[in-house]
Backbone as ProteinMPNN parsed JSONL, in Angstrom:
{"seq_chain_A": "MYVTSVTILKHYILLGDMHHSVQLLYWREADHALLPISKDYDPTVPLCTEFLYDGAKLGMMMTDDEGNLQLFQENPRYLSYSLCTYMFLFNILHYLF", "coords_chain_A": {"N_chain_A": [[92.859, 92.499, 99.051], [92.497, 91.031, 95.96], [93.86, 89.527, 93.482], [93.294, 89.572, 90.044], [94.647, 89.746, 87.573], [97.911, 89.966, 86.194], [100.385, 91.77, 84.583], [103.521, 92.16, 82.987], [105.996, 94.367, 82.005], [109.119, 94.904, 81.308], [110.395, 96.689, 83.974], [107.918, 97.391, 84.832], [104.754, 96.836, 86.34], [101.523, 95.84, 85.861], [98.644, 95.604, 87.641], [95.694, 93.972, 88.15], [93.07, 94.151, 90.304], [90.417, 92.831, 92.112], [88.933, 94.299, 93.994], [90.095, 96.868, 93.931], [90.366, 97.92, 91.337], [92.619, 98.774, 88.802], [96.175, 98.912, 88.925], [99.316, 100.586, 88.575], [102.589, 99.588, 88.908], [106.066, 99.9, 89.94], [109.033, 98.088, 89.753], [111.791, 98.314, 91.714], [114.904, 97.359, 91.545], [117.264, 97.716, 92.976], [116.718, 97.94, 95.865], [114.896, 95.976, 96.094], [112.069, 96.659, 95.946], [108.579, 97.337, 95.526], [107.075, 99.925, 93.897], [104.318, 102.102, 93.963], [102.91, 103.671, 91.127], [100.751, 104.75, 89.632], [97.091, 104.596, 89.707], [93.741, 103.511, 89.072], [90.896, 104.931, 90.334], [88.216, 104.337, 90.17], [85.579, 102.112, 91.041], [85.899, 99.043, 89.776], [85.82, 95.773, 88.345], [88.471, 94.198, 87.146], [89.186, 91.925, 84.557], [91.091, 91.196, 82.725], [94.349, 92.47, 81.945], [96.565, 94.587, 80.147], [99.558, 95.864, 78.607], [100.093, 98.594, 76.375], [102.323, 99.46, 74.094], [104.161, 101.963, 72.475], [106.816, 102.947, 71.261], [107.765, 105.811, 72.756], [105.572, 106.118, 74.269], [103.441, 104.752, 76.817], [100.739, 102.85, 77.338], [97.82, 101.509, 78.924], [95.579, 98.697, 79.062], [92.407, 97.487, 80.044], [90.029, 94.982, 80.594], [86.72, 94.505, 81.841], [84.326, 93.014, 84.16], [81.776, 93.786, 83.22], [81.841, 93.813, 80.5], [83.314, 95.795, 79.262], [85.991, 97.499, 77.625], [88.667, 99.255, 78.616], [90.912, 101.974, 78.203], [93.95, 103.273, 79.329], [96.164, 105.812, 80.538], [99.003, 106.901, 82.373], [98.62, 109.762, 84.467], [100.338, 112.222, 85.429], [99.849, 114.757, 86.379], [97.812, 114.92, 88.336], [97.806, 114.312, 91.555], [97.138, 112.02, 94.176], [95.93, 111.535, 97.542], [97.613, 109.546, 98.44], [100.053, 109.933, 97.252], [100.116, 108.6, 94.826], [99.559, 108.694, 91.457], [96.705, 109.594, 89.453], [95.113, 107.445, 87.023], [94.62, 108.227, 83.628], [91.648, 107.919, 81.93], [91.142, 107.051, 78.798], [89.252, 105.963, 76.948], [86.113, 104.13, 76.815], [85.028, 101.14, 75.667], [82.212, 99.182, 74.866], [81.476, 95.814, 74.63], [79.648, 92.988, 73.351], [78.98, 89.736, 74.615]], "CA_chain_A": [[93.349, 92.416, 97.725], [92.25, 89.863, 95.207], [94.522, 89.785, 92.168], [92.716, 88.903, 88.872], [95.486, 89.765, 86.414], [99.224, 90.566, 86.39], [101.069, 91.941, 83.325], [104.805, 92.716, 83.278], [106.789, 94.905, 80.956], [110.432, 95.378, 81.909], [110.284, 96.898, 85.441], [106.597, 97.89, 85.208], [103.836, 95.745, 86.612], [100.116, 96.205, 85.772], [98.008, 94.692, 88.506], [94.278, 94.026, 88.221], [92.551, 93.76, 91.622], [88.953, 92.752, 92.089], [88.444, 95.318, 94.871], [90.74, 98.187, 93.797], [90.519, 98.171, 89.965], [93.906, 98.43, 88.219], [97.311, 99.691, 89.535], [100.666, 100.453, 87.863], [103.661, 99.494, 89.996], [107.479, 99.824, 89.36], [109.917, 97.251, 90.462], [113.138, 98.836, 91.894], [115.751, 96.11, 91.845], [118.32, 98.032, 93.973], [116.369, 97.612, 97.202], [113.794, 94.967, 95.95], [110.839, 97.373, 96.321], [107.464, 97.635, 94.573], [106.665, 101.34, 94.108], [103.115, 102.491, 93.258], [103.104, 104.828, 90.251], [99.377, 105.339, 89.384], [95.95, 103.641, 89.872], [92.4, 103.874, 88.756], [90.111, 105.02, 91.57], [86.847, 103.907, 89.917], [85.347, 100.717, 91.392], [85.741, 98.167, 88.581], [86.374, 94.464, 88.563], [89.201, 93.845, 85.997], [89.352, 90.537, 84.265], [92.323, 91.037, 82.004], [95.063, 93.722, 81.797], [97.683, 94.485, 79.06], [100.339, 97.068, 78.253], [100.16, 99.027, 75.044], [103.628, 100.168, 74.111], [104.402, 102.481, 71.149], [107.956, 103.827, 71.333], [107.893, 106.643, 73.832], [104.328, 106.103, 74.963], [103.011, 103.589, 77.478], [99.299, 102.845, 77.689], [97.339, 100.285, 79.593], [94.244, 98.252, 78.664], [91.754, 96.629, 81.016], [88.649, 94.468, 80.321], [86.081, 94.284, 83.17], [83.245, 92.053, 84.259], [80.622, 94.309, 82.626], [82.01, 93.757, 79.116], [83.946, 97.059, 78.811], [87.387, 97.578, 77.305], [89.109, 100.614, 79.047], [92.259, 102.342, 77.826], [94.457, 104.161, 80.35], [97.553, 106.339, 80.5], [99.305, 107.58, 83.569], [98.394, 111.169, 84.432], [101.156, 112.729, 86.506], [99.361, 116.082, 86.84], [96.906, 114.829, 89.477], [98.352, 113.47, 92.646], [96.175, 111.656, 95.129], [96.371, 111.608, 98.922], [98.701, 108.584, 98.713], [101.223, 110.176, 96.277], [100.056, 107.762, 93.713], [98.821, 109.575, 90.528], [95.536, 109.033, 88.824], [95.228, 107.03, 85.623], [93.721, 108.964, 82.771], [90.912, 107.063, 81.147], [90.941, 107.51, 77.444], [87.999, 105.567, 76.265], [85.496, 102.918, 77.182], [84.236, 100.423, 74.648], [81.417, 98.108, 75.362], [81.271, 94.759, 73.64], [78.695, 91.963, 73.734], [79.463, 88.404, 74.536]], "C_chain_A": [[93.154, 91.074, 97.161], [92.665, 90.015, 93.807], [93.768, 88.896, 91.148], [93.603, 88.839, 87.682], [96.781, 90.499, 86.761], [99.864, 90.592, 85.009], [102.364, 92.683, 83.584], [105.445, 93.202, 81.975], [107.992, 95.581, 81.561], [110.295, 95.431, 83.39], [108.902, 97.389, 85.801], [105.635, 96.726, 85.343], [102.441, 96.367, 86.565], [99.32, 95.161, 86.526], [96.513, 94.953, 88.526], [93.77, 93.441, 89.575], [91.036, 93.837, 91.68], [88.294, 93.841, 92.934], [88.954, 96.727, 94.583], [91.033, 98.545, 92.365], [91.962, 97.857, 89.447], [94.956, 99.424, 88.754], [98.556, 99.501, 88.705], [101.679, 100.587, 88.909], [105.025, 99.484, 89.22], [108.27, 99.027, 90.367], [111.343, 97.836, 90.565], [114.036, 97.77, 92.396], [116.72, 96.47, 92.897], [117.993, 97.662, 95.363], [115.153, 96.652, 97.16], [112.506, 95.514, 96.507], [109.867, 97.513, 95.203], [106.964, 99.043, 94.873], [105.367, 101.624, 93.328], [103.335, 103.671, 92.403], [101.741, 105.529, 90.074], [98.297, 104.175, 89.567], [94.688, 104.265, 89.412], [91.512, 103.841, 89.979], [88.654, 104.633, 91.37], [86.664, 102.471, 90.311], [85.004, 99.863, 90.17], [86.37, 96.853, 88.892], [87.114, 94.096, 87.217], [89.348, 92.381, 85.769], [90.68, 90.248, 83.575], [92.977, 92.408, 81.841], [96.187, 93.446, 80.756], [98.333, 95.88, 78.968], [100.149, 97.336, 76.779], [101.374, 99.932, 74.83], [103.895, 100.647, 72.667], [105.579, 103.498, 71.221], [108.114, 104.517, 72.603], [106.649, 106.612, 74.73], [103.922, 104.802, 75.525], [101.602, 103.719, 77.853], [98.922, 101.528, 78.348], [95.918, 100.001, 79.164], [93.743, 97.329, 79.77], [90.347, 96.235, 80.434], [88.042, 94.224, 81.708], [84.887, 93.297, 83.054], [81.891, 92.508, 83.641], [80.721, 94.341, 81.05], [82.594, 94.992, 78.493], [85.434, 96.82, 78.602], [87.84, 99.102, 77.62], [90.569, 100.8, 78.727], [92.69, 103.457, 78.735], [95.811, 104.71, 79.955], [97.746, 107.032, 81.836], [99.106, 109.107, 83.454], [99.09, 111.761, 85.598], [100.685, 114.119, 87.059], [98.493, 116.014, 88.052], [97.43, 113.804, 90.452], [97.2, 113.209, 93.638], [96.722, 111.816, 96.502], [97.51, 110.623, 99.165], [99.911, 108.746, 97.878], [101.253, 109.247, 95.139], [99.116, 108.459, 92.623], [97.635, 108.801, 90.041], [95.898, 108.495, 87.438], [94.279, 107.794, 84.839], [92.983, 108.0, 81.948], [90.665, 107.65, 79.836], [89.575, 107.191, 76.868], [87.446, 104.296, 76.882], [84.723, 102.392, 76.035], [83.51, 99.282, 75.188], [81.228, 97.106, 74.291], [80.302, 93.697, 74.229], [79.342, 90.618, 73.626], [78.691, 87.496, 73.598]], "O_chain_A": [[93.563, 90.072, 97.747], [91.926, 90.569, 92.994], [93.617, 87.688, 91.33], [93.393, 87.985, 86.821], [96.783, 91.488, 87.494], [99.897, 89.569, 84.325], [102.374, 93.693, 84.288], [105.421, 92.498, 80.966], [107.921, 96.627, 82.204], [110.103, 94.403, 84.04], [108.681, 97.776, 86.949], [105.683, 95.762, 84.579], [102.23, 97.386, 87.222], [99.294, 93.991, 86.144], [96.092, 96.052, 88.885], [94.075, 92.29, 89.889], [90.457, 94.859, 91.31], [87.186, 94.267, 92.611], [88.298, 97.697, 94.96], [91.881, 99.408, 92.138], [92.446, 96.746, 89.662], [94.666, 100.595, 88.997], [98.827, 98.414, 88.195], [101.682, 101.528, 89.702], [105.1, 99.118, 88.047], [108.215, 99.222, 91.581], [112.049, 97.845, 89.557], [113.938, 97.331, 93.542], [117.03, 95.603, 93.713], [118.852, 97.115, 96.055], [114.446, 96.553, 98.162], [111.91, 94.935, 97.416], [110.248, 97.774, 94.062], [106.486, 99.318, 95.974], [105.337, 101.397, 92.119], [103.912, 104.648, 92.882], [101.601, 106.725, 90.33], [98.618, 102.987, 89.57], [94.594, 105.491, 89.372], [91.391, 102.791, 90.609], [87.907, 104.605, 92.348], [87.506, 101.644, 89.961], [83.913, 99.979, 89.613], [87.356, 96.796, 89.627], [86.446, 93.722, 86.252], [89.615, 91.641, 86.716], [91.309, 89.214, 83.801], [92.283, 93.402, 81.626], [96.651, 92.328, 80.537], [97.705, 96.907, 79.227], [100.051, 96.392, 75.994], [101.421, 101.049, 75.345], [103.862, 99.841, 71.737], [105.374, 104.712, 71.239], [108.582, 103.881, 73.548], [106.719, 107.065, 75.873], [104.021, 103.79, 74.832], [101.253, 104.613, 78.623], [99.676, 100.556, 78.301], [95.135, 100.921, 78.926], [94.482, 96.531, 80.345], [89.625, 97.062, 79.877], [88.734, 93.798, 82.633], [84.532, 92.84, 81.968], [80.962, 91.705, 83.55], [79.811, 94.826, 80.377], [82.395, 95.229, 77.302], [86.055, 96.034, 79.318], [87.415, 100.04, 76.945], [91.38, 99.901, 78.948], [91.979, 104.443, 78.928], [96.513, 104.128, 79.128], [96.833, 107.656, 82.376], [99.41, 109.674, 82.404], [98.516, 111.816, 86.686], [101.135, 114.544, 88.123], [98.428, 117.005, 88.78], [97.479, 112.604, 90.183], [96.388, 114.098, 93.894], [97.882, 112.201, 96.651], [98.322, 110.871, 100.055], [100.729, 107.832, 97.776], [102.298, 109.083, 94.509], [97.965, 108.757, 92.941], [97.538, 107.581, 90.173], [96.816, 108.976, 86.774], [93.168, 108.029, 85.314], [93.649, 107.238, 81.247], [90.014, 108.691, 79.748], [88.86, 108.061, 76.372], [88.197, 103.477, 77.41], [83.866, 103.076, 75.474], [84.083, 98.462, 75.905], [80.865, 97.448, 73.165], [80.178, 93.553, 75.445], [80.128, 90.348, 72.718], [79.03, 86.321, 73.458]]}, "name": "protein", "num_of_chains": 1, "seq": "MYVTSVTILKHYILLGDMHHSVQLLYWREADHALLPISKDYDPTVPLCTEFLYDGAKLGMMMTDDEGNLQLFQENPRYLSYSLCTYMFLFNILHYLF"}
């Protein structure tokens, strides 16, 4: 694990990892545990992560090393083998430097 970005919103943690893309974690204070909620399974190198919060909806944003801006939302319908749900990729925007 090589962390490139950490973003925190209340008890939610968005973690950008150079080898494992982006992961959404939950901090449970009662027993001081980090619980995985969802992750992106596509091999991407995130440079920056951010939460997008609009009342009842929580989205996530990631920029990668190829110049893409990716928007995600947790997708609880699809469970993976590790009981961590997939992130639903909304859109990919490519920008030039």
